[in-house]
Short mmCIF file of C-alpha atoms in Angstrom, two decimals:
data_model
loop_
_atom_site.label_atom_id
_atom_site.label_comp_id
_atom_site.label_asym_id
_atom_site.label_seq_id
_atom_site.Cartn_x
_atom_site.Cartn_y
_atom_site.Cartn_z
CA MET A 30 -2.15 28.35 4.92
CA THR A 31 1.92 29.03 3.97
CA GLU A 32 3.02 32.02 1.95
CA GLN A 33 2.97 29.54 -0.63
CA GLY A 34 -0.84 28.83 -0.63
CA MET A 35 -3.18 26.75 0.94
CA PHE A 36 -3.81 23.00 1.23
CA ASP A 37 -7.39 21.93 2.81
CA VAL A 38 -6.72 18.42 4.19
CA THR A 39 -9.86 17.37 4.59
CA THR A 40 -11.00 18.00 0.69
CA HIS A 41 -7.59 17.47 -0.38
CA ARG A 42 -7.88 20.40 -2.68
CA TYR A 43 -5.34 23.44 -2.91
CA CYS A 44 -5.64 27.36 -3.42
CA SER A 45 -3.36 29.81 -4.90
CA ARG A 46 -3.90 33.18 -4.37
CA GLY A 47 -7.26 32.75 -2.92
CA SER A 48 -8.75 30.43 -5.42
CA ARG A 49 -8.75 27.27 -6.15
CA CYS A 50 -6.12 25.44 -8.04
CA THR A 51 -5.34 21.66 -9.30
CA GLY A 52 -3.23 19.40 -7.57
CA LEU A 53 -1.06 16.98 -9.24
CA THR A 54 -2.97 13.77 -9.11
CA GLU A 55 -6.34 15.89 -9.64
CA ALA A 56 -5.02 17.07 -12.79
CA LEU A 57 -3.54 13.78 -14.12
CA GLY A 58 -7.38 12.19 -13.30
CA LEU A 59 -8.92 15.37 -15.34
CA VAL A 60 -7.00 14.23 -18.64
CA GLY A 61 -7.58 10.68 -17.85
CA LEU A 62 -4.44 9.34 -16.96
CA LYS A 63 -5.86 7.94 -13.80
CA PRO A 64 -7.94 4.88 -13.66
CA PRO A 65 -11.96 5.77 -12.40
CA VAL A 66 -12.64 4.38 -8.92
CA PRO A 67 -14.93 1.48 -9.13
CA ILE A 68 -18.05 2.36 -6.98
CA ASP A 69 -19.51 -1.05 -6.29
CA GLY A 70 -18.46 -5.12 -6.17
CA ARG A 71 -15.46 -6.52 -5.98
CA HIS A 72 -13.36 -3.98 -7.64
CA ALA A 73 -14.30 -1.29 -5.66
CA ASP A 74 -13.51 -3.56 -2.57
CA ASN A 75 -9.94 -4.08 -3.83
CA PHE A 76 -9.81 -0.58 -4.86
CA GLN A 77 -10.44 0.73 -1.25
CA HIS A 78 -7.98 -2.19 0.16
CA ALA A 79 -5.13 -1.12 -2.08
CA GLY A 80 -5.82 2.86 -1.37
CA GLU A 81 -5.83 1.97 2.49
CA ARG A 82 -2.46 0.54 2.43
CA GLY A 83 -1.04 2.61 0.13
CA THR A 84 -1.81 5.16 2.86
CA ALA A 85 -0.49 3.46 5.90
CA ILE A 86 2.77 2.81 3.78
CA HIS A 87 3.09 6.44 2.82
CA ALA A 88 2.86 7.00 6.94
CA MET A 89 5.51 4.38 7.63
CA ARG A 90 7.46 5.68 5.14
CA HIS A 91 7.55 9.22 6.62
CA ILE A 92 8.04 7.93 10.17
CA SER A 93 11.34 6.64 8.79
CA ASP A 94 12.47 9.35 6.88
CA ILE A 95 12.18 11.56 10.02
CA GLY A 96 14.05 9.22 11.90
CA GLU A 97 11.20 7.80 14.47
CA ARG A 98 10.86 4.21 13.13
CA ASP A 99 11.89 2.49 16.16
CA LYS A 100 8.95 4.49 18.59
CA TYR A 101 6.37 2.56 16.62
CA ASP A 102 4.74 -0.83 15.92
CA PHE A 103 3.86 -1.42 12.48
CA ASP A 104 1.49 -3.91 10.80
CA PRO A 105 3.44 -7.05 10.26
CA ASN A 106 1.65 -7.57 6.97
CA LEU A 107 3.15 -4.23 5.61
CA ILE A 108 6.73 -4.03 7.49
CA GLY A 109 8.12 -5.62 4.32
CA TYR A 110 7.12 -2.18 2.11
CA LEU A 111 9.16 -0.49 4.73
CA ASP A 112 11.89 -2.60 5.06
CA ALA A 113 12.21 -1.97 1.17
CA TRP A 114 12.15 1.67 1.04
CA ASP A 115 14.93 1.67 4.19
CA ALA A 116 17.07 -0.84 1.84
CA PHE A 117 16.38 1.90 -0.94
CA LYS A 118 17.80 4.52 0.99
CA ARG A 119 20.68 2.31 2.28
CA ASP A 120 21.89 1.45 -1.48
CA TYR A 121 21.26 5.09 -2.68
CA GLN A 122 22.78 6.83 0.37
CA TYR A 123 19.67 8.82 0.41
CA SER A 124 18.92 10.68 3.50
CA PRO A 125 15.70 12.79 3.30
CA ASP A 126 15.26 16.38 4.47
CA TRP A 127 11.73 16.59 2.95
CA SER A 128 8.84 14.46 3.66
CA GLU A 129 5.04 14.96 2.91
CA LYS A 130 5.13 18.90 3.01
CA PHE A 131 2.52 20.64 0.88
CA LEU A 132 3.87 22.64 -1.90
CA VAL A 133 1.45 25.38 -4.28
CA HIS A 134 2.82 26.98 -7.12
CA ASN A 135 1.47 30.32 -7.43
CA VAL A 136 3.07 30.81 -10.95
CA TYR A 137 1.68 27.56 -12.62
CA ARG A 138 -1.20 27.47 -10.22
CA PHE A 139 -0.87 23.64 -8.91
CA GLY A 140 -0.44 21.91 -5.43
CA CYS A 141 1.55 18.49 -4.42
CA ILE A 142 2.91 17.08 -1.47
CA PRO A 143 5.97 15.70 -2.51
CA ASP A 144 6.84 11.77 -0.85
CA SER A 145 10.53 12.34 -0.28
CA ALA A 146 13.51 14.56 -1.21
CA GLY A 147 16.70 14.89 0.01
CA PRO A 148 20.71 14.43 -0.78
CA SER A 149 22.03 11.01 -2.15
CA ARG A 150 24.69 9.35 -3.96
CA LEU A 151 23.40 10.75 -7.11
CA GLY A 152 22.96 14.50 -5.65
CA TYR A 153 19.57 16.11 -4.51
CA MET A 154 17.15 13.63 -5.19
CA VAL A 155 13.15 13.55 -5.41
CA ALA A 156 11.82 9.98 -4.75
CA GLU A 157 7.91 8.92 -5.31
CA ALA A 158 7.11 5.31 -3.37
CA LYS A 159 4.70 3.00 -4.96
CA SER A 160 3.09 -0.11 -3.81
CA ARG A 161 1.82 -1.07 -7.14
CA ASP A 162 3.39 -1.47 -10.67
CA LEU A 163 4.69 1.65 -12.11
CA LEU A 164 3.28 3.56 -15.00
CA ASP A 165 4.80 5.99 -16.99
CA GLU A 166 2.39 8.70 -16.07
CA ASP A 167 3.99 8.61 -12.48
CA ARG A 168 6.79 9.99 -14.09
CA LEU A 169 4.94 13.43 -14.78
CA GLN A 170 4.19 13.24 -10.85
CA VAL A 171 7.58 13.13 -9.98
CA GLU A 172 8.06 16.00 -12.62
CA GLY A 173 5.67 18.22 -11.31
CA GLN A 174 7.17 17.83 -7.78
CA ALA A 175 10.63 18.61 -8.97
CA ILE A 176 9.25 21.89 -10.42
CA ALA A 177 7.59 22.58 -7.19
CA LEU A 178 10.54 21.89 -5.10
CA THR A 179 12.74 23.67 -7.18
CA ASP A 180 10.95 26.95 -8.15
CA ILE A 181 9.52 26.89 -4.57
CA ALA A 182 11.38 25.51 -1.95
CA GLY A 183 14.56 26.40 -3.86
CA LYS A 184 15.96 22.62 -4.19
CA LYS A 185 17.95 21.84 -7.27
CA ILE A 186 17.32 18.39 -8.40
CA ASP A 187 19.92 15.99 -9.65
CA ALA A 188 17.71 13.16 -9.83
CA ARG A 189 14.06 12.00 -10.01
CA TYR A 190 13.27 8.38 -8.99
CA LEU A 191 10.40 6.12 -8.77
CA VAL A 192 10.55 3.42 -6.04
CA ARG A 193 8.54 0.47 -6.41
CA LEU A 194 7.87 -1.57 -2.87
CA PHE A 195 7.14 -4.88 -2.52
CA PRO A 196 5.80 -6.54 0.73
CA ASP A 197 8.83 -9.06 0.99
CA GLY A 198 11.20 -6.06 1.44
CA ARG A 199 12.54 -5.70 -2.36
CA TYR A 200 12.50 -2.61 -4.27
CA HIS A 201 12.76 -1.66 -7.63
CA ALA A 202 14.17 1.77 -8.44
CA HIS A 203 13.17 3.57 -11.89
CA ASP A 204 15.23 6.39 -13.31
CA CYS A 205 12.63 8.81 -14.17
CA ARG A 206 14.51 9.87 -17.53
CA LYS A 207 13.86 6.29 -18.83
CA GLY A 208 10.12 5.28 -19.99
CA ILE A 209 8.23 2.77 -18.36
CA GLY A 210 6.33 0.09 -20.11
CA LYS A 211 6.34 -1.39 -23.93
CA GLY A 212 4.43 0.94 -25.71
CA TYR A 213 4.63 4.92 -25.98
CA THR A 214 6.22 6.82 -23.37
CA ILE A 215 7.06 10.47 -23.12
CA PRO A 216 10.85 11.43 -23.98
CA HIS A 217 12.17 12.71 -20.60
CA THR A 218 12.96 15.98 -22.39
CA GLN A 219 9.19 16.41 -22.51
CA LEU A 220 8.12 15.58 -19.25
CA ARG A 221 7.86 19.23 -17.75
CA GLN A 222 6.15 20.68 -20.70
CA THR A 223 3.67 17.69 -20.70
CA ILE A 224 3.10 18.08 -17.20
CA LEU A 225 2.68 22.33 -17.43
CA GLN A 226 0.16 21.45 -20.27
CA ILE A 227 -1.87 19.15 -18.13
CA ILE A 228 -2.12 21.58 -15.08
CA SER A 229 -3.23 24.49 -17.55
CA ILE A 230 -5.93 22.20 -18.92
CA ALA A 231 -6.86 20.93 -15.45
CA ASN A 232 -7.20 24.70 -14.23
CA LEU A 233 -9.21 25.38 -17.04
CA ARG A 234 -11.41 22.82 -16.46
CA ILE A 235 -11.81 24.14 -12.71
CA ALA A 236 -12.16 27.42 -13.78
CA ARG A 237 -15.20 26.33 -16.20
CA GLU A 238 -16.79 24.37 -13.53
CA GLY A 239 -16.77 26.99 -10.82
#
């Protein structure tokens, strides 16, 4: 519990001023911008494995960001992802001072846990790491994090980046001002308006469903 709101780590749900509100990932899912979770078969096994890998990589990245990488032995099958993240930090002169802390926005009524934020050679940056292919809607997630970091944590965001990590230590850094994919992409000038509308729709659905 903080003055910004509450986050339940068991249910991964947020509360604002005593009532439930949406999280960013939940909001994107409620409007159909996250794939459904397969419930059985090979696809379900693959999905579960990818989720477990993503959770482990997030934990490793957080350990690196708080300066404790040397204190742990990591899975050799995953160490390349961490090497990729550290290479990104080195190349962008990025020094995270925010890692995996939850925020709840009481005005727009949403919660989020920004992966990472801090000073860089491009100014103060919010960076979201992914171990899968990037999607255009991932830019909305980063924009939501930037809104929360600005309004709640008092950070002035100069750069918004998605970082695709590869198992061989490579990375691809994507400036969120640019669209992702060959089809329709959201103009960067509309990202803020779009994610706030999605959050409002998600909160309305949550309220209707009780």
